[in-house]
Coordinates of C-alpha atoms in Angstrom, one line a residue:
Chain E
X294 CA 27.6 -31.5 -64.5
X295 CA 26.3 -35.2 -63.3
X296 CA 27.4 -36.9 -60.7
X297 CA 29.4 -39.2 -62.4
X298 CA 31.4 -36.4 -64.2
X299 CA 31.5 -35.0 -60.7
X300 CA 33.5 -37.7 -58.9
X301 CA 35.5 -38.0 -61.5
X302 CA 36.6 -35.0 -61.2
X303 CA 36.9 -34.6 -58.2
X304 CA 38.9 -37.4 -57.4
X305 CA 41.7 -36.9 -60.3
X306 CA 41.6 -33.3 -60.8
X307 CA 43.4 -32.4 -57.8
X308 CA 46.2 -34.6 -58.5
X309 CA 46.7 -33.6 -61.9
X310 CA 46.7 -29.7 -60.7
X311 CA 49.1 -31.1 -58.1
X312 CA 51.6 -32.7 -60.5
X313 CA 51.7 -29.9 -63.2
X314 CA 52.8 -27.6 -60.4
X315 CA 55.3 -29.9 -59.5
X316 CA 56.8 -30.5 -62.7
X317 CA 56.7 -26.7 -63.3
X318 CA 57.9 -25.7 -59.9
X319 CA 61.1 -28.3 -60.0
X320 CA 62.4 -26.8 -63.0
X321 CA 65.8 -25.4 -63.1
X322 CA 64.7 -22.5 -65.0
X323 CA 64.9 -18.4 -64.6
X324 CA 62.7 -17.4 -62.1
X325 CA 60.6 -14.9 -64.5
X326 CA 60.0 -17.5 -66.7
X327 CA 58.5 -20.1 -64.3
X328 CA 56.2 -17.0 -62.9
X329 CA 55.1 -16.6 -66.0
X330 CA 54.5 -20.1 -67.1
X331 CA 53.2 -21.3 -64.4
X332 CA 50.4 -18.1 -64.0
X333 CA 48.6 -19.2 -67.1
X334 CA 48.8 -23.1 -66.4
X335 CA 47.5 -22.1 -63.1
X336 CA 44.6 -19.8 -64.1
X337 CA 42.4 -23.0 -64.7
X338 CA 39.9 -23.3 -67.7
X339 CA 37.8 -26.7 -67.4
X340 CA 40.7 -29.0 -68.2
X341 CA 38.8 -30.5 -70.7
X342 CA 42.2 -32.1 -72.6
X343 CA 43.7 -33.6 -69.8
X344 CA 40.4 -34.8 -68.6
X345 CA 39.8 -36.7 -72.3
X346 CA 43.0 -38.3 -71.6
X347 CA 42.3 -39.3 -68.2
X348 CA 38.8 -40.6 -69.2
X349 CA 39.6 -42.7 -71.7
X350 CA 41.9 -43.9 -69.8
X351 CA 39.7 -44.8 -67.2
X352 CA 37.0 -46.6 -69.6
X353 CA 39.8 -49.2 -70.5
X354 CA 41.0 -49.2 -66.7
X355 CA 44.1 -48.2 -67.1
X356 CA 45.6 -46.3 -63.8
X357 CA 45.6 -43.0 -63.8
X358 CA 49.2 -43.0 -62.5
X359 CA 52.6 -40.7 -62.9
X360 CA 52.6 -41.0 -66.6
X361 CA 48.9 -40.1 -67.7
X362 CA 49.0 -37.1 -65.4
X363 CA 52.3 -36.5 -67.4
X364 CA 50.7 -36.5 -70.8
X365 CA 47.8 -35.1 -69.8
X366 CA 50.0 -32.5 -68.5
X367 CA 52.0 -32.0 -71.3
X368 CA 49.2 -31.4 -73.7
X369 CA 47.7 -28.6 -71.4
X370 CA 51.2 -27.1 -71.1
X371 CA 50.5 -27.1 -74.8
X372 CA 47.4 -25.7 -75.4
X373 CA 48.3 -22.9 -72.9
X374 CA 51.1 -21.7 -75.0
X375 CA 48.6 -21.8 -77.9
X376 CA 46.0 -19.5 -75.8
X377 CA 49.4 -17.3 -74.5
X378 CA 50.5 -16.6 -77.8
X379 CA 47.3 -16.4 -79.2
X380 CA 46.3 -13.5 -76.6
X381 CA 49.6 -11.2 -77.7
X382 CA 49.1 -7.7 -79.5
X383 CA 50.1 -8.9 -82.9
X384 CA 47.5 -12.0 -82.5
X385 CA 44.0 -11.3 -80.9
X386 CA 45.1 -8.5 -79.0
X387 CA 42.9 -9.4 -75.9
X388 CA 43.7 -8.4 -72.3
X389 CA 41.4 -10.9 -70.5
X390 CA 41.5 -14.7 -70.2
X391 CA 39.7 -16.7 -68.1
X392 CA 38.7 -13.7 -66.0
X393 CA 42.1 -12.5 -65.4
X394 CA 44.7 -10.3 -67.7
X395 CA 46.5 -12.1 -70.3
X396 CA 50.0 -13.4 -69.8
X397 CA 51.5 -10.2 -71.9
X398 CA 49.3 -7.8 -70.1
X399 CA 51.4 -9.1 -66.8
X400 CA 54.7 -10.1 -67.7
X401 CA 55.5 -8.0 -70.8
X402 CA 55.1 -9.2 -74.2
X403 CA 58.7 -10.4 -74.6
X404 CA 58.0 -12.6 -71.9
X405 CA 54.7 -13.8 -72.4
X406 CA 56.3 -15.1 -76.5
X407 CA 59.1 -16.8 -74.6
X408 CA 57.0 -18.1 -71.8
X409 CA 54.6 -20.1 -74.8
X410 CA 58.0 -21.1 -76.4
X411 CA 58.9 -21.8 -73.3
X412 CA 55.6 -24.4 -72.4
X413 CA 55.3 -25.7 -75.9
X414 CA 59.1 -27.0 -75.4
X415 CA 57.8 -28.7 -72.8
X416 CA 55.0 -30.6 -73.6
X417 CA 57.2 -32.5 -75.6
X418 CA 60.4 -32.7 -72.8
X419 CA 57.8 -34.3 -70.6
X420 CA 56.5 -36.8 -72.3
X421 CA 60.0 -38.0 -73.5
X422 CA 60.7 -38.2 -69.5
X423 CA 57.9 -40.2 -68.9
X424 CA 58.6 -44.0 -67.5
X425 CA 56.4 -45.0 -70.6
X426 CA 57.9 -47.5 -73.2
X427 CA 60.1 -45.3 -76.0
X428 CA 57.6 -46.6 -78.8
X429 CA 54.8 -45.2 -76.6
X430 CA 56.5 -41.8 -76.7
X431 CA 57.6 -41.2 -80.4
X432 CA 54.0 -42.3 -80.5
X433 CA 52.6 -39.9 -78.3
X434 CA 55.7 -37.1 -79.6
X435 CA 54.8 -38.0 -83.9
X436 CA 50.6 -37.2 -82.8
X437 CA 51.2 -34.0 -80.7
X438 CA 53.4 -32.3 -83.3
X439 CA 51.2 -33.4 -86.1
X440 CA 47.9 -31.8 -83.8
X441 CA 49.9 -28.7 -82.9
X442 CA 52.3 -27.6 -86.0
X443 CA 52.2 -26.5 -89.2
X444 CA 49.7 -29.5 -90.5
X445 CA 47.7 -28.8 -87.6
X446 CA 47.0 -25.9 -85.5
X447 CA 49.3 -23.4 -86.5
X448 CA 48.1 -23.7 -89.6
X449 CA 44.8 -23.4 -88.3
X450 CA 45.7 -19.9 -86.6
X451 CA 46.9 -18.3 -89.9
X452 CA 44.4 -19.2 -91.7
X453 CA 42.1 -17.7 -88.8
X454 CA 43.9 -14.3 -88.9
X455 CA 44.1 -14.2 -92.6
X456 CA 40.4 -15.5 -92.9
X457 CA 39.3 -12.1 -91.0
X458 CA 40.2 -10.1 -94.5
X459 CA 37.6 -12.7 -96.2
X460 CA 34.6 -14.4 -96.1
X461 CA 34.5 -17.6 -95.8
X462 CA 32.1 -20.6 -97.1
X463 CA 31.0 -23.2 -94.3
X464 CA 33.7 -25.7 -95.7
X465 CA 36.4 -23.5 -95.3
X466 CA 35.6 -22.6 -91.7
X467 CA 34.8 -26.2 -90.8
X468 CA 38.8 -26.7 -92.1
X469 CA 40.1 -23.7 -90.0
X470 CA 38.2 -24.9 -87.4
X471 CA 39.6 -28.8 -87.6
X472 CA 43.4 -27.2 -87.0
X473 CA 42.7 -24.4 -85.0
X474 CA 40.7 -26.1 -82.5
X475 CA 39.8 -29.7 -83.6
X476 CA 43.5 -31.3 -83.8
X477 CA 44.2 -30.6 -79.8
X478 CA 41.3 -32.6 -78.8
X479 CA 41.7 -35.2 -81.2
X480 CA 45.0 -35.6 -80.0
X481 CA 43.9 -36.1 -76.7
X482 CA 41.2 -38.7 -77.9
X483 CA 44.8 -40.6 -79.7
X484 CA 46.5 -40.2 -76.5
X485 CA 44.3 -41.7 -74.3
X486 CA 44.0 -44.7 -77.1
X487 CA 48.3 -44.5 -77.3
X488 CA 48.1 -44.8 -73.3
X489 CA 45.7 -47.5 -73.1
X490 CA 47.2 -49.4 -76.4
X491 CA 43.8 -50.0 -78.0
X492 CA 43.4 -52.2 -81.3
X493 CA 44.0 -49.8 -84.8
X494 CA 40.0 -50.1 -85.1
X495 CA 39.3 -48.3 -81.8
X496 CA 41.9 -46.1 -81.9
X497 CA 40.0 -44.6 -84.6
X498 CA 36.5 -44.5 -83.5
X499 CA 38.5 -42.3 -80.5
X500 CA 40.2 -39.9 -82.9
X501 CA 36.6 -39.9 -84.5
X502 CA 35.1 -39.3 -81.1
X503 CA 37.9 -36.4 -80.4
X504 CA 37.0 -35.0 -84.3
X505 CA 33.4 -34.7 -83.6
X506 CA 33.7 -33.4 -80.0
X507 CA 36.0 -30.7 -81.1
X508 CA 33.8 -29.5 -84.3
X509 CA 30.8 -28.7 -81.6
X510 CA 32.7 -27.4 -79.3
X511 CA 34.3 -24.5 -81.8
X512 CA 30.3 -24.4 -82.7
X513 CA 29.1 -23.5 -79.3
X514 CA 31.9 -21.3 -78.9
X515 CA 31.1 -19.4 -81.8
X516 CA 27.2 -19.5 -80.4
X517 CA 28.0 -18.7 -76.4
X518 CA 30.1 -15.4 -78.1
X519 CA 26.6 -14.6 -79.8
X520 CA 24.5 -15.2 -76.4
X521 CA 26.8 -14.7 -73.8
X522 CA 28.1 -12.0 -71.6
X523 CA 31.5 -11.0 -70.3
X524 CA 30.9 -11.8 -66.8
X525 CA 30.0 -15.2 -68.1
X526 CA 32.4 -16.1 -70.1
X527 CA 35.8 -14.5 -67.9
X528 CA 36.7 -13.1 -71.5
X529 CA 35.4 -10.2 -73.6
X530 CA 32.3 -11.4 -76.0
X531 CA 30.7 -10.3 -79.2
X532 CA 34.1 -9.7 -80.3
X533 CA 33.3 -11.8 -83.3
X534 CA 30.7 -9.6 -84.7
X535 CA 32.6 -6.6 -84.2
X536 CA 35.3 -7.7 -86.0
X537 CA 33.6 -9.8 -89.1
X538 CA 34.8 -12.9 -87.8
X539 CA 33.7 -15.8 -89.8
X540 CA 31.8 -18.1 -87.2
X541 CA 28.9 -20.7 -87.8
X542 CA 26.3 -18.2 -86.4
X543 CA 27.1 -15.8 -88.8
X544 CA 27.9 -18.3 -91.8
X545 CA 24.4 -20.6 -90.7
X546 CA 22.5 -18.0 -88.7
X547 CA 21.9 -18.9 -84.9
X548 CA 19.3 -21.9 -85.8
X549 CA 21.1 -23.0 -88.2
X550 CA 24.5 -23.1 -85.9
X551 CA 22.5 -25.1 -83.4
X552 CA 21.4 -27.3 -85.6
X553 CA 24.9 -28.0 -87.2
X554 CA 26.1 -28.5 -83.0
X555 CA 23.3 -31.2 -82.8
X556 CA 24.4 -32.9 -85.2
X557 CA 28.2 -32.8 -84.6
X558 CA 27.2 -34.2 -81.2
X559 CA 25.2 -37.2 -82.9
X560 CA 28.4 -38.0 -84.6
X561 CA 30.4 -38.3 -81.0
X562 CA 28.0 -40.1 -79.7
X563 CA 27.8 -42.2 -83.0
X564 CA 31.4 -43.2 -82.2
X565 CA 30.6 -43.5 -78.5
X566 CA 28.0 -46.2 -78.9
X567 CA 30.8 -48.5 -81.5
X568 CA 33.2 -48.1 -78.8
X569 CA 29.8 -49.5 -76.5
X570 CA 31.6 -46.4 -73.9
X571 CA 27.7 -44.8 -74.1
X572 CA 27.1 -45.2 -70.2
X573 CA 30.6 -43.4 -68.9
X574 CA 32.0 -40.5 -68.2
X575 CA 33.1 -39.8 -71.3
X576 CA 29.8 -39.8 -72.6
X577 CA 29.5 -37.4 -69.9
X578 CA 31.5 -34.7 -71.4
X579 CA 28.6 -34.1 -74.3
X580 CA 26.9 -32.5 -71.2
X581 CA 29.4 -29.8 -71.7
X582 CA 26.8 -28.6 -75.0
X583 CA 23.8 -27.1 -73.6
X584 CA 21.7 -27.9 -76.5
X585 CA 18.9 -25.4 -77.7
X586 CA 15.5 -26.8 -76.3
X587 CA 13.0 -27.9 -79.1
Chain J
X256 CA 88.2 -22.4 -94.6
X257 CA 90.5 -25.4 -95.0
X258 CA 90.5 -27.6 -98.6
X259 CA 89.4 -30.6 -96.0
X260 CA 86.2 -28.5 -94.8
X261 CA 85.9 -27.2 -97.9
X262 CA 85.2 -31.1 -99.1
X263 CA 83.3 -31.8 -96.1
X264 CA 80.9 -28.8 -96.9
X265 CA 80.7 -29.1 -100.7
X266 CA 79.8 -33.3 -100.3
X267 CA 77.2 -32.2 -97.4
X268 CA 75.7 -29.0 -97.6
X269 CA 74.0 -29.5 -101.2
X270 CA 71.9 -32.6 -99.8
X271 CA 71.2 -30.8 -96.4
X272 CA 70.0 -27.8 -98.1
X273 CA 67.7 -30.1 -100.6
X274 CA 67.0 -32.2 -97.6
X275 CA 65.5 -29.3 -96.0
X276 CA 63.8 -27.4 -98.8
X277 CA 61.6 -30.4 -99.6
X278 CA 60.4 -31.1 -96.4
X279 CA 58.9 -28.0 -96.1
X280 CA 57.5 -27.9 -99.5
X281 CA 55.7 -31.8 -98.5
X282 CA 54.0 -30.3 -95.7
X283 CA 50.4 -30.0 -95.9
X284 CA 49.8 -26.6 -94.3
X285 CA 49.0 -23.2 -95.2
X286 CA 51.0 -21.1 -97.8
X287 CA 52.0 -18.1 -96.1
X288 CA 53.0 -20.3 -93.2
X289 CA 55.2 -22.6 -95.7
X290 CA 56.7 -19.5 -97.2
X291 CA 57.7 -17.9 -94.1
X292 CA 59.3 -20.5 -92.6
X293 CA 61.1 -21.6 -95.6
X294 CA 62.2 -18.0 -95.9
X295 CA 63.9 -17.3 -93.0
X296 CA 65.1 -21.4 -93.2
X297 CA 66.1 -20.7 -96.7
X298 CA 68.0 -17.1 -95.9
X299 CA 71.0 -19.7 -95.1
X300 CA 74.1 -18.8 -92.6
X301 CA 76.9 -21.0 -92.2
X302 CA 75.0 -24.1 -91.0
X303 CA 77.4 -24.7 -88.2
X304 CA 74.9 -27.1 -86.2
X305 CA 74.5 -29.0 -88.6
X306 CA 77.4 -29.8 -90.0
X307 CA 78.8 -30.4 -86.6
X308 CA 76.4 -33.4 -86.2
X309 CA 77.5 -34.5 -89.6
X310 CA 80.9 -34.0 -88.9
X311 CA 80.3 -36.3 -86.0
X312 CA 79.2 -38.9 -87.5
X313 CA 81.6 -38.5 -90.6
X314 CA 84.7 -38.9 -87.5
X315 CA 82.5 -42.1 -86.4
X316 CA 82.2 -43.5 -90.1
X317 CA 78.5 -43.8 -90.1
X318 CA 76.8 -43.0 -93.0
X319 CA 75.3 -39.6 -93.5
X320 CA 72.2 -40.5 -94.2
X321 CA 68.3 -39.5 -94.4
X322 CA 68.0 -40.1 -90.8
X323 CA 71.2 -38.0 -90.0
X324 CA 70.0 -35.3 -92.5
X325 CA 67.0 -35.1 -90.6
X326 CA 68.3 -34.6 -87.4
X327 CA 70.5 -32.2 -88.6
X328 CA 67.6 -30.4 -90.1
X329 CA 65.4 -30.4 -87.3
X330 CA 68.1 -28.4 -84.8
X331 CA 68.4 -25.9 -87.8
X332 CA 64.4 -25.2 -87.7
X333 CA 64.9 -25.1 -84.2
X334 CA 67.6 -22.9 -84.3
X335 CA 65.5 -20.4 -86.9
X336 CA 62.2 -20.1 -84.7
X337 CA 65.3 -18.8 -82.1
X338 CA 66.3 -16.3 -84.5
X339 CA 62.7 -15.2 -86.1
X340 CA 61.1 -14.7 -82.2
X341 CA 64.6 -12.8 -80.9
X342 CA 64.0 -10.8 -84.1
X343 CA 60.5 -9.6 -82.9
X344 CA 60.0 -5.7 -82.4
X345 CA 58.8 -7.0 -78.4
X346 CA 62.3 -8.8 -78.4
X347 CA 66.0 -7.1 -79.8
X348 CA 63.3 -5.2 -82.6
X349 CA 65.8 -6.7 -85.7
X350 CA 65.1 -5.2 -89.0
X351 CA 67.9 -7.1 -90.5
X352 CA 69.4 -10.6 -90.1
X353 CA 71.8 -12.1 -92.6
X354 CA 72.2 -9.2 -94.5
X355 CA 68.4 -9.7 -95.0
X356 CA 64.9 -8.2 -93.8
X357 CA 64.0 -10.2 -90.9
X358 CA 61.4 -12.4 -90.8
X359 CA 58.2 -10.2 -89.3
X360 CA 59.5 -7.3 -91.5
X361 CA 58.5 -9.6 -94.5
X362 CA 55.3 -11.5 -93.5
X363 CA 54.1 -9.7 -90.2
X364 CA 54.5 -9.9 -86.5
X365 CA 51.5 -12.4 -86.0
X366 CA 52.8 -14.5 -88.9
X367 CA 56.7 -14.3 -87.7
X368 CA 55.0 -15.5 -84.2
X369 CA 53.1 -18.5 -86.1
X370 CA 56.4 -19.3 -88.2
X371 CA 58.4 -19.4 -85.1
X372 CA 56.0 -21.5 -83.1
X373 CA 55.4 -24.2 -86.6
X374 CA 59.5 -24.6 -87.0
X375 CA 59.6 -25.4 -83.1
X376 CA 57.1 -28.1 -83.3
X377 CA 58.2 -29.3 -86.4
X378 CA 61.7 -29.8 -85.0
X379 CA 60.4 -32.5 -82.5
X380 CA 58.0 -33.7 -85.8
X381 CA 61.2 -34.4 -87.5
X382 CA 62.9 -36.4 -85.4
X383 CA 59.8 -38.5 -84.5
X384 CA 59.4 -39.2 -87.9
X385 CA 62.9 -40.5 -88.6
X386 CA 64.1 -44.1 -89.5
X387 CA 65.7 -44.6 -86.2
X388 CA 64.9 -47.1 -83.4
X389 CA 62.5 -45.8 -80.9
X390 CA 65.2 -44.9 -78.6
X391 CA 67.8 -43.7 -80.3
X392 CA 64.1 -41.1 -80.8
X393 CA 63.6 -40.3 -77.2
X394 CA 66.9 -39.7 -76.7
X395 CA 67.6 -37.4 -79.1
X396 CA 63.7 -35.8 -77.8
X397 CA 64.6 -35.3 -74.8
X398 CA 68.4 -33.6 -75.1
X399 CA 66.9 -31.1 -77.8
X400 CA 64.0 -30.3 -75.7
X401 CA 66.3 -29.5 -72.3
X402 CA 68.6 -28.0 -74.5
X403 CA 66.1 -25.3 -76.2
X404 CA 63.3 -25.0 -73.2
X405 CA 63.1 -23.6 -70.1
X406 CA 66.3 -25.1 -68.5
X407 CA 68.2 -24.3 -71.4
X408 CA 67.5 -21.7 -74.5
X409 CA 64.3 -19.9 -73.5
X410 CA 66.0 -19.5 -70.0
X411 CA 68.8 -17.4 -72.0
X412 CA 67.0 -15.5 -74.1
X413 CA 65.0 -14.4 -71.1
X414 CA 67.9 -14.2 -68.5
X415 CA 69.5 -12.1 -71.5
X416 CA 66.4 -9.6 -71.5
X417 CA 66.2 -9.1 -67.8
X418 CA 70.6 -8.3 -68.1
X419 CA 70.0 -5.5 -70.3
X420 CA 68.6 -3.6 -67.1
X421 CA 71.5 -4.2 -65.1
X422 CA 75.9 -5.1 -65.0
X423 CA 76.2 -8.6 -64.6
X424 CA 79.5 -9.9 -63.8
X425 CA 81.3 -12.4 -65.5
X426 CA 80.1 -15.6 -64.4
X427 CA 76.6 -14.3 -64.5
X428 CA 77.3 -13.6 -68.1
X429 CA 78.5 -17.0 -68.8
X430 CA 75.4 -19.0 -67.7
X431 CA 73.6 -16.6 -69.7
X432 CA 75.3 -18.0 -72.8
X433 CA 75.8 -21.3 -71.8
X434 CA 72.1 -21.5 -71.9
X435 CA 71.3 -19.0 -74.8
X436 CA 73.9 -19.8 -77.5
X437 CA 76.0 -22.8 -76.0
X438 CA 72.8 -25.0 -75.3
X439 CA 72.2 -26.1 -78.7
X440 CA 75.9 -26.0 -79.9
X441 CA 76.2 -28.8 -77.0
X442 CA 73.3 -30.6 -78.5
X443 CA 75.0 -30.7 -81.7
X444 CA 77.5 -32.7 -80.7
X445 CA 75.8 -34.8 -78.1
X446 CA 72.9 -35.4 -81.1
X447 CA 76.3 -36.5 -82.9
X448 CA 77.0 -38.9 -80.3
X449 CA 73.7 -40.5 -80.3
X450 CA 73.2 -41.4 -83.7
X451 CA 76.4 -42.7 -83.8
X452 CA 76.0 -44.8 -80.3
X453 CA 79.0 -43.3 -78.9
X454 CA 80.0 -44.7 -75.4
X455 CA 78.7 -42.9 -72.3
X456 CA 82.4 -41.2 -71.8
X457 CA 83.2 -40.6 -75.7
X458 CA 79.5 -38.9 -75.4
X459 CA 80.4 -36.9 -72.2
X460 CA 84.0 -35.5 -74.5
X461 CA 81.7 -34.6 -77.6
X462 CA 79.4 -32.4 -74.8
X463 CA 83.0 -30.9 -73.2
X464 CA 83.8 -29.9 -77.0
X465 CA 80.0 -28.6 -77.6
X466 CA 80.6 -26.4 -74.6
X467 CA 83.6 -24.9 -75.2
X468 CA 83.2 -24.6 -79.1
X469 CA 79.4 -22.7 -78.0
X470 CA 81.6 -20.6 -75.0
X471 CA 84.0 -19.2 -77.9
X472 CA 81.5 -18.7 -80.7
X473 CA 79.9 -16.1 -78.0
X474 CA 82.7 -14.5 -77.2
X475 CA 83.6 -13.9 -80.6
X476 CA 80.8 -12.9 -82.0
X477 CA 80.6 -10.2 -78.8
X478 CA 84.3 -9.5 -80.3
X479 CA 82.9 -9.4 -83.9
X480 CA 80.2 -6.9 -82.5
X481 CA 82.7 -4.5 -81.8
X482 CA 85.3 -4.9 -84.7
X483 CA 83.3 -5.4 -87.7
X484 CA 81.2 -3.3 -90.0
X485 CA 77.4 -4.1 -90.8
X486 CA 78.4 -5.0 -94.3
X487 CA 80.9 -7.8 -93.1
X488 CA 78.5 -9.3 -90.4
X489 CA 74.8 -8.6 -92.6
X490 CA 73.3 -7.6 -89.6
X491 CA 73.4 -4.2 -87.2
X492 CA 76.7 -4.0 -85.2
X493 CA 78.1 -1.9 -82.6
X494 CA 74.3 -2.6 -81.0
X495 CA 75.8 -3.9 -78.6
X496 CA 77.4 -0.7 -76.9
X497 CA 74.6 1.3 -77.9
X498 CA 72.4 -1.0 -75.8
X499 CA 74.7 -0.8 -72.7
X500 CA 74.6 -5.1 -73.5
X501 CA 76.7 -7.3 -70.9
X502 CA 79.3 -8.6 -73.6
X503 CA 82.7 -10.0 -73.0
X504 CA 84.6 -7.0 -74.5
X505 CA 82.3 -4.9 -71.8
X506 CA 83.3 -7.0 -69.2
X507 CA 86.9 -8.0 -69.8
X508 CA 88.2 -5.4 -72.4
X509 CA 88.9 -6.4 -75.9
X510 CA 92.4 -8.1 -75.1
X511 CA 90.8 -9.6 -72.1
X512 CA 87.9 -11.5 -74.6
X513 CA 90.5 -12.5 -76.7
X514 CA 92.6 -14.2 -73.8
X515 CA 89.2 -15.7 -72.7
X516 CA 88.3 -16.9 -76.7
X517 CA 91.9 -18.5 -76.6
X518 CA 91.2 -20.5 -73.5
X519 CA 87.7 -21.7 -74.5
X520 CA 89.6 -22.9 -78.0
X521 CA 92.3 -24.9 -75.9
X522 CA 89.7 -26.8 -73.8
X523 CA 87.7 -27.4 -77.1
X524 CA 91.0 -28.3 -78.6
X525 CA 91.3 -30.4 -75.5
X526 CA 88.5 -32.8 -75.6
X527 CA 89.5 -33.6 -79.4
X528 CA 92.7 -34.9 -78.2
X529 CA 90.9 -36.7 -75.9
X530 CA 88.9 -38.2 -78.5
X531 CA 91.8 -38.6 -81.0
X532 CA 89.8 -36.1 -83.0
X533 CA 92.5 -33.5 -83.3
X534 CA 93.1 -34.6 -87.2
X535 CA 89.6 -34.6 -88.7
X536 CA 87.2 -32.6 -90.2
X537 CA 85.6 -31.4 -86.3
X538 CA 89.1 -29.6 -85.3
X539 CA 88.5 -27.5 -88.6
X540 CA 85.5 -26.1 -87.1
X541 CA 87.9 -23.9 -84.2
X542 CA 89.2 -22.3 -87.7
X543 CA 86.2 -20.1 -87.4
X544 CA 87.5 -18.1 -85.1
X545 CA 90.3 -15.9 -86.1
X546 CA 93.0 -15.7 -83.2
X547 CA 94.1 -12.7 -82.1
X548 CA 98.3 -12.6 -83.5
X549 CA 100.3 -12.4 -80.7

């Protein structure tokens, strides 16, 4: 990480972690629930949604106040009850995420299905609570159920578990992909554009930006399960193989699934240069690839 | 059912039922997905949250339109996730609902999961998408989210889990289903109020009758629980009892229920005088609950 993407961090991270406690702790909810909520919000990941938001945000110099942390909030609280759901017997079946045991694996699997239902419900409360304008929120509301429901990721997720009974041509994975785990950080791309109320034009080279981003970072997921190991990753790894997953390495090979990350990262940073936003932290984030020396 | 009901429902329910069945065949998402939700969408009931909200608006003159249709439709989907996840083998384990197989008996657990989770977000989709002005939006947002989240539904159905280990008492019992059942029965008629752009107190009378209408429908279907026969109710009865379940018959006797399902009736009957409602097609809704001759 460069410095740049370090002080940035450093200096809004903390307040974001801060407020999404906040909003979870002040709930008037059952206190089983919150526990469980609030232990997979709180186990982490790299926060790279929220940070999206926040960066873009910061590239137009808009404030980083009360109402980006909330929508950067709410879309973690959202992806969290993807990864929560996602973890359960009946899904993936995996006991470890992030290092720790999965939310089922804790609280019971009852729990851990109402605890998603339970985060996903809120991703939406909070942005409608938000002191942002109301056309700012349907906004914000319309684009996050688009990303996350059936035209986006859910749809993305059953085609993943039914794609495990097939094999699938690179087209076909590149569309499970664009739901599963493209729409999320497109989104966040659109919400930092919503936030900042950018032109039509820019708005698009964002989502562009956020489309491109999100198609190498399935790829170098798929490739870091290939060259990885458990301790590594805080989650168990060649699981792909062992279960015929389509991925790009096996689909492309492991040169070939580099080759198609490169050039999904030329794209971003295709739409980065249009948007002149080369020399900024959100350029930064493309440091997140660790691309395959030549 | 009255003849003035039965005109109510036979002008309504055909264009709800259309209303709904074609917005689920327009989305662009996978088939199985599609056909799972529009199964257990499809599978029908009585449709009483909707039909409050129209009934609402019918009392208030304004037009049931696409927009109301659409609101109406988006607390049944939310309504349905409820009932596909509380189906789930890790939840009550339902093999039958509406005289039907439940959901994950038809299309699979992760699939009933992913069918849930798509009719949740499509719910605040909906109603993002509507004609309405951008307020009238957040509004409606924000009261469904409360309503079905953490400090309302989830906190139930979770609350209700956690009381099958041990006697609650009756008060406890109550803010169970305040939260579980009544919640959304309240946001029925408070979504009622807003698309009609009720004044603050006529909104706070339509929430008194939501509440008290939701406190009775528990009660009696506890009371059903215990009288009726799995052919009459489509669904496993006398569970219940078996399960050692807090229920009002448990708690207060049978005769004791019924003296509580009378009072909740007279406070519901109670705000309708208040609103000079007692005459229209919203007092016809307490006919669903067959008094108790005394």
């Amino acid at each position: 990480m460069n410095k740049r993407m370090q002080d940035f961090q450093s200096t809004n991270l903390p307040k974001f972690e801060k407020k999404i406690a906040e909003f979870l702790n002040n709930l008037s909810a059952e206190t089983t629930l919150k526990d469980a909520m609030a232990y997979s919000v709180e186990i982490g990941g790299k926060r790279i949604r929220p940070l999206m938001i926040m960066a873009i945000c910061s590239f137009y110099n808009r404030s980083i106040d009360d109402d980006v942390l909330a929508v950067a909030g709410s879309l973690e609280f959202l992806h969290t009850y993807s990864l929560i759901h996602d973890d359960l017997p009946e899904m993936d079946n995996d006991d470890l995420r992030r290092g720790k045991a999965t939310n089922h694996k804790v609280f019971g699997q009852a729990e851990a299905v109402l605890a998603g239902d339970g985060l996903l419900t809120l991703a939406f409360d909070w942005v409608a609570r938000t002191g942002l304008d109301s056309k700012s929120k349907v906004d914000l509301i319309a684009a996050l159920a688009k990303a996350a429901g059936p035209e986006g990721m859910v749809s993305g997720q059953i085609a993943d578990i039914e794609g495990e009974h097939k094999t699938l041509n690179l087209e076909q994975l590149k569309k499970v992909h664009e739901r599963k785990t493209g729409a999320l950080l497109r989104y966040a791309c659109q919400a930092g554009g919503i936030l900042c109320k950018t032109e039509k034009e820019e708005l698009e080279l964002l989502v562009n930006f956020g489309a491109s981003f999100g198609l190498a970072f399935q790829i170098y997921d798929d490739i870091l399960d290939v060259v990885s190991t458990t301790k590594e990753m805080g989650k168990a790894v060649h699981k792909d193989k062992g279960e015929n997953k389509n991925t790009y390495p096996v689909i492309l090979g492991l040169d070939g699934a580099y080759q198609r990350l490169e050039q999904a990262i030329e794209e971003a940073e295709g739409a980065l240069v249009k948007l002149n936003a080369s020399d900024c932290v959100l350029a930064d984030f493309l440091e997140y690839f660790k691309r395959k020396e030549s």
